[in-house]
Coordinates of C-alpha atoms in Angstrom, one line a residue:
M1 CA -9.6 -2.0 -14.2
D2 CA -6.2 -3.0 -15.5
G3 CA -4.7 0.2 -14.2
I4 CA -6.1 -0.6 -10.7
L5 CA -4.6 -4.2 -10.8
H6 CA -1.2 -2.8 -11.9
A7 CA -1.3 -0.2 -9.0
L8 CA -2.3 -3.0 -6.6
L9 CA 0.5 -5.2 -7.8
L10 CA 3.1 -2.5 -7.4
T11 CA 2.0 -1.8 -3.9
L12 CA 2.2 -5.5 -3.0
L13 CA 5.8 -5.6 -4.5
A14 CA 6.8 -2.6 -2.3
G15 CA 5.3 -4.0 0.9
A16 CA 6.8 -7.5 0.3
A17 CA 10.2 -6.0 0.4
T18 CA 10.1 -6.2 4.3
G19 CA 10.3 -10.0 3.7
V20 CA 13.4 -9.5 1.7
G21 CA 14.9 -7.7 4.8
G22 CA 14.0 -10.8 6.9
L23 CA 15.7 -13.1 4.3
L24 CA 18.9 -10.9 4.2
I25 CA 19.4 -11.0 8.0
I26 CA 18.8 -14.8 8.1
F27 CA 21.5 -15.6 5.4
T28 CA 24.0 -12.8 6.1
K29 CA 23.6 -12.5 9.9
R30 CA 25.6 -9.2 9.7
L31 CA 24.9 -6.2 7.5
S32 CA 27.3 -3.2 7.2
S33 CA 25.9 -0.1 8.7
N34 CA 27.3 1.8 5.8
F35 CA 25.3 -0.3 3.5
L36 CA 22.2 0.3 5.3
A37 CA 22.8 4.1 5.5
G38 CA 23.4 4.3 1.8
A39 CA 20.2 2.3 1.0
L40 CA 18.1 4.5 3.2
G41 CA 19.7 7.7 1.8
L42 CA 19.1 6.3 -1.8
S43 CA 15.4 5.8 -0.9
A44 CA 15.1 9.2 0.6
G45 CA 16.7 10.9 -2.5
V46 CA 14.2 9.1 -4.7
M47 CA 11.3 10.1 -2.6
I48 CA 12.3 13.7 -2.3
F49 CA 13.1 14.2 -6.0
I50 CA 9.9 12.5 -7.2
S51 CA 7.8 14.5 -4.6
L52 CA 9.2 17.9 -5.6
A53 CA 10.0 17.5 -9.3
E54 CA 7.0 15.3 -10.2
L55 CA 4.2 14.9 -7.8
Y56 CA 3.8 18.4 -6.5
P57 CA 4.2 20.1 -10.0
E58 CA 1.7 17.6 -11.5
A59 CA -0.8 18.4 -8.8
Q60 CA -0.5 22.2 -9.4
A61 CA -0.9 21.6 -13.1
A62 CA -3.8 19.2 -12.7
V63 CA -5.7 21.5 -10.4
Q64 CA -6.1 24.0 -13.2
G65 CA -8.1 21.5 -15.2
A66 CA -10.1 20.3 -12.3
A67 CA -13.2 21.9 -10.6
Y68 CA -11.1 24.7 -8.9
S69 CA -10.1 28.1 -10.2
G70 CA -6.9 30.1 -10.0
M71 CA -5.3 30.8 -6.6
N72 CA -8.0 28.8 -4.7
G73 CA -7.0 25.6 -6.5
K74 CA -3.2 26.2 -5.8
A75 CA -3.9 27.0 -2.2
L76 CA -5.9 23.8 -1.8
V77 CA -3.0 21.8 -3.3
L78 CA -0.6 23.5 -0.8
V79 CA -3.0 22.7 2.2
S80 CA -3.2 19.1 0.9
F81 CA 0.6 18.8 0.8
F82 CA 0.7 19.6 4.5
V83 CA -2.3 17.5 5.3
G84 CA -0.3 14.5 4.0
M85 CA 2.6 15.4 6.3
G86 CA 0.1 15.7 9.2
L87 CA -1.3 12.3 8.7
I88 CA 2.1 10.7 9.0
F89 CA 2.9 13.0 12.1
M90 CA -0.3 11.8 13.9
I91 CA 0.7 8.1 13.3
D92 CA 4.2 8.9 14.7
F93 CA 2.5 10.6 17.7
L94 CA 0.3 7.7 18.3
V95 CA 3.1 5.0 18.3
P96 CA 5.3 5.1 21.4
D97 CA 9.0 6.1 20.6
Y98 CA 10.6 2.9 21.9
E99 CA 8.3 0.8 19.6
N100 CA 8.5 3.1 16.7
P101 CA 10.5 1.9 13.7
H102 CA 11.6 5.3 12.9
E103 CA 13.9 5.0 15.8
A104 CA 15.5 1.9 14.1
T105 CA 15.7 -0.4 17.2
G106 CA 17.8 -3.0 15.5
L107 CA 18.9 -2.5 11.9
S108 CA 22.3 -3.9 12.1
L109 CA 24.3 -6.1 14.4
D110 CA 27.4 -3.9 13.7
S111 CA 25.9 -1.2 15.9
R112 CA 24.9 -1.2 19.5
T113 CA 21.1 -0.8 19.6
L114 CA 18.2 -1.9 21.9
A115 CA 18.0 -5.1 19.8
T116 CA 21.7 -6.0 20.2
D117 CA 21.7 -5.3 23.9
M118 CA 18.6 -7.7 24.3
I119 CA 20.3 -10.3 22.3
S120 CA 23.1 -10.4 24.8
A121 CA 20.5 -10.4 27.7
S122 CA 18.5 -13.1 26.1
E123 CA 21.5 -15.5 26.1
K124 CA 21.5 -15.2 30.0
T125 CA 17.9 -15.0 31.2
S126 CA 14.4 -16.1 30.0
A127 CA 13.1 -12.6 30.8
G128 CA 15.6 -11.2 28.3
H129 CA 14.5 -13.8 25.8
Q130 CA 10.8 -12.7 26.2
A131 CA 11.7 -9.1 26.0
L132 CA 13.5 -9.5 22.7
K133 CA 10.6 -11.4 21.2
K134 CA 8.3 -8.7 22.4
L135 CA 10.4 -6.1 20.9
G136 CA 10.3 -7.9 17.4
I137 CA 6.5 -8.2 17.6
M138 CA 6.0 -4.7 18.6
S139 CA 8.3 -3.4 15.8
A140 CA 6.3 -5.5 13.3
L141 CA 3.0 -3.9 14.5
A142 CA 4.4 -0.4 14.5
I143 CA 5.8 -0.8 11.0
A144 CA 2.5 -2.4 9.8
I145 CA 0.7 0.7 11.0
H146 CA 3.1 3.0 9.2
N147 CA 2.8 1.1 6.1
F148 CA -0.9 1.8 5.6
P149 CA -0.6 5.3 4.4
E150 CA 2.6 4.3 2.3
G151 CA 0.4 1.8 0.6
M152 CA -2.2 4.3 -0.2
A153 CA 0.5 6.8 -1.4
T154 CA 2.1 4.0 -3.7
F155 CA -1.3 3.0 -5.0
I156 CA -2.5 6.5 -5.8
S157 CA 0.8 7.4 -7.4
S158 CA 0.7 4.3 -9.7
L159 CA -2.9 5.2 -10.8
G160 CA -1.9 8.7 -11.8
N161 CA 1.4 7.9 -13.7
S162 CA 2.8 4.4 -14.0
Q163 CA 6.4 5.9 -14.3
T164 CA 6.0 7.8 -11.2
G165 CA 4.4 4.9 -9.4
A166 CA 7.2 2.7 -10.4
G167 CA 9.7 5.1 -8.9
I168 CA 7.9 5.5 -5.6
T169 CA 7.6 1.6 -5.5
F170 CA 11.3 1.3 -5.9
A171 CA 11.8 3.9 -3.1
V172 CA 9.4 2.3 -0.7
A173 CA 10.7 -1.1 -1.4
I174 CA 14.3 0.0 -0.7
H175 CA 13.4 1.5 2.7
N176 CA 11.1 -1.4 3.6
I177 CA 14.2 -3.8 3.5
P178 CA 15.9 -2.3 6.6
E179 CA 12.4 -2.2 8.3
G180 CA 12.2 -5.9 7.8
I181 CA 15.6 -6.3 9.1
A182 CA 14.5 -4.4 12.3
V183 CA 11.8 -7.0 12.8
A184 CA 13.7 -10.0 11.9
I185 CA 16.7 -9.6 14.1
P186 CA 14.9 -9.7 17.5
I187 CA 12.5 -12.3 16.4
Y188 CA 15.2 -14.6 15.0
Y189 CA 17.4 -14.4 18.1
A190 CA 14.5 -14.7 20.5
T191 CA 12.9 -17.8 18.7
H192 CA 15.8 -19.2 16.8
S193 CA 13.4 -19.7 14.0
K194 CA 14.3 -18.5 10.5
G195 CA 10.7 -19.1 9.3
K196 CA 9.1 -17.0 12.1
A197 CA 11.7 -14.1 11.5
V198 CA 10.8 -14.0 7.8
L199 CA 7.1 -14.4 8.4
Y200 CA 7.0 -11.5 10.9
A201 CA 9.0 -9.3 8.7
T202 CA 6.8 -10.1 5.6
L203 CA 3.5 -9.6 7.5
S204 CA 4.6 -6.2 8.6
G205 CA 4.9 -4.9 5.1
L206 CA 1.7 -6.6 3.7
T207 CA -0.5 -3.9 5.3
E208 CA 0.6 -1.7 2.3
P209 CA -1.5 -3.5 -0.3
V210 CA -4.2 -3.7 2.4
G211 CA -4.0 0.1 2.8
A212 CA -4.2 0.4 -1.0
A213 CA -7.3 -1.9 -1.2
I214 CA -9.0 0.1 1.6
C215 CA -8.2 3.4 -0.2
Y216 CA -9.8 2.1 -3.4
G217 CA -12.7 0.7 -1.5
I218 CA -13.5 3.9 0.3
T219 CA -13.2 6.0 -2.9
A220 CA -15.3 3.6 -4.9
L221 CA -18.0 3.6 -2.2
F222 CA -18.2 7.4 -2.1
G223 CA -17.8 7.8 -5.8
V224 CA -14.6 9.7 -5.6
Q225 CA -12.4 9.6 -8.7
I226 CA -8.8 9.3 -7.6
S227 CA -7.4 8.7 -11.1
E228 CA -6.1 11.4 -13.3
G229 CA -8.9 13.8 -14.5
G230 CA -10.8 13.5 -11.3
A231 CA -11.5 16.6 -9.2
A232 CA -9.9 15.0 -6.1
F233 CA -6.8 13.8 -8.0
P234 CA -4.5 16.9 -7.7
L235 CA -5.3 17.1 -3.9
I236 CA -4.6 13.5 -3.3
L237 CA -1.5 13.7 -5.3
A238 CA -0.2 16.7 -3.3
A239 CA -0.9 14.8 0.0
V240 CA 1.1 11.9 -1.4
A241 CA 4.0 14.2 -2.0
G242 CA 3.7 15.5 1.7
I243 CA 3.7 11.9 2.9
M244 CA 6.8 11.1 1.0
I245 CA 8.7 14.2 2.1
Y246 CA 7.9 13.6 5.7
I247 CA 8.9 9.9 5.6
S248 CA 12.2 11.0 4.0
L249 CA 13.0 13.8 6.5
D250 CA 11.6 12.3 9.7
E251 CA 12.4 8.5 9.1
L252 CA 15.0 7.8 6.3
L253 CA 17.6 10.5 6.7
P254 CA 17.9 10.5 10.6
T255 CA 18.2 6.7 10.5
A256 CA 20.8 6.8 7.7
E257 CA 22.8 9.3 9.6
K258 CA 22.6 7.2 12.7
Y259 CA 23.8 4.0 11.2
G260 CA 26.4 5.3 8.9
K261 CA 28.9 7.9 8.2
H262 CA 27.5 11.3 7.1
H263 CA 28.9 11.3 3.6
V264 CA 27.6 7.8 3.0
A265 CA 24.0 8.8 3.7
I266 CA 24.4 11.9 1.6
S267 CA 25.9 10.1 -1.2
G268 CA 23.0 7.8 -1.2
V269 CA 20.6 10.8 -1.3
V270 CA 22.3 12.3 -4.4
A271 CA 22.5 8.9 -6.1
G272 CA 18.7 8.4 -5.5
M273 CA 18.0 11.9 -7.0
A274 CA 20.3 11.3 -10.0
I275 CA 18.7 7.9 -10.7
M276 CA 15.2 9.4 -10.6
G277 CA 16.3 12.4 -12.7
I278 CA 17.9 10.4 -15.4
S279 CA 15.0 7.9 -15.5
L280 CA 12.4 10.8 -16.0
I281 CA 14.5 12.2 -19.0
L282 CA 14.9 8.7 -20.6
M283 CA 11.3 7.5 -20.0

């Protein structure tokens, strides 16, 4: 039970980072695009390294001791990896592009984005004011939807290995900060309320612990053991790796490239990989 509570706490911390993004935009008003690009690149580096160097190899090793045999087990792990990617792909497909946080509609006031254009319009017309508020609300809803599988991934990883779970929590928290900013910018400039901006940003991330709780509830209901040693564990672990890789390639890296110089984003990726590689050696 302690392991489950620990995993839920890590998932809560990762989700709450969207509120940190809301606080940042309130107190700084202007964030460097290069800073955001570096942070997103760092998160992608951590996720990619953990997925390929830790989660997927661990799933391949664990499947040998589960109720599978030889090549069939390894094939199931590979299929599960792409099933995880498919889950995120379907969520992206169901969320309209202009409301999709992966399009980063307003991460920084240093760049011209849909949010910054609407800020200018809202100063002139009430229609622009309402459109800006709608953008913030829809961004919050879209991010909340995306955070469900991220919460499940963080929770399951933390159950399997606390060190790996801490690494994924760190990576998810880092990339949730810009998502909170994307929600807070339009809400703040539409309502002129710091409280509402932080509230919407925070709520968009709290679906992560909700996703974790739902994941635990479903597995407990059907008697599926998702912790290490269970038959489903290697398959779920591989799916988590697929989720993390897809998020990095489809969301984090394109956004980092869009909002910063190429080398800033890549430097963040390398730094993230180095941090996780060193931490795995030391711990």
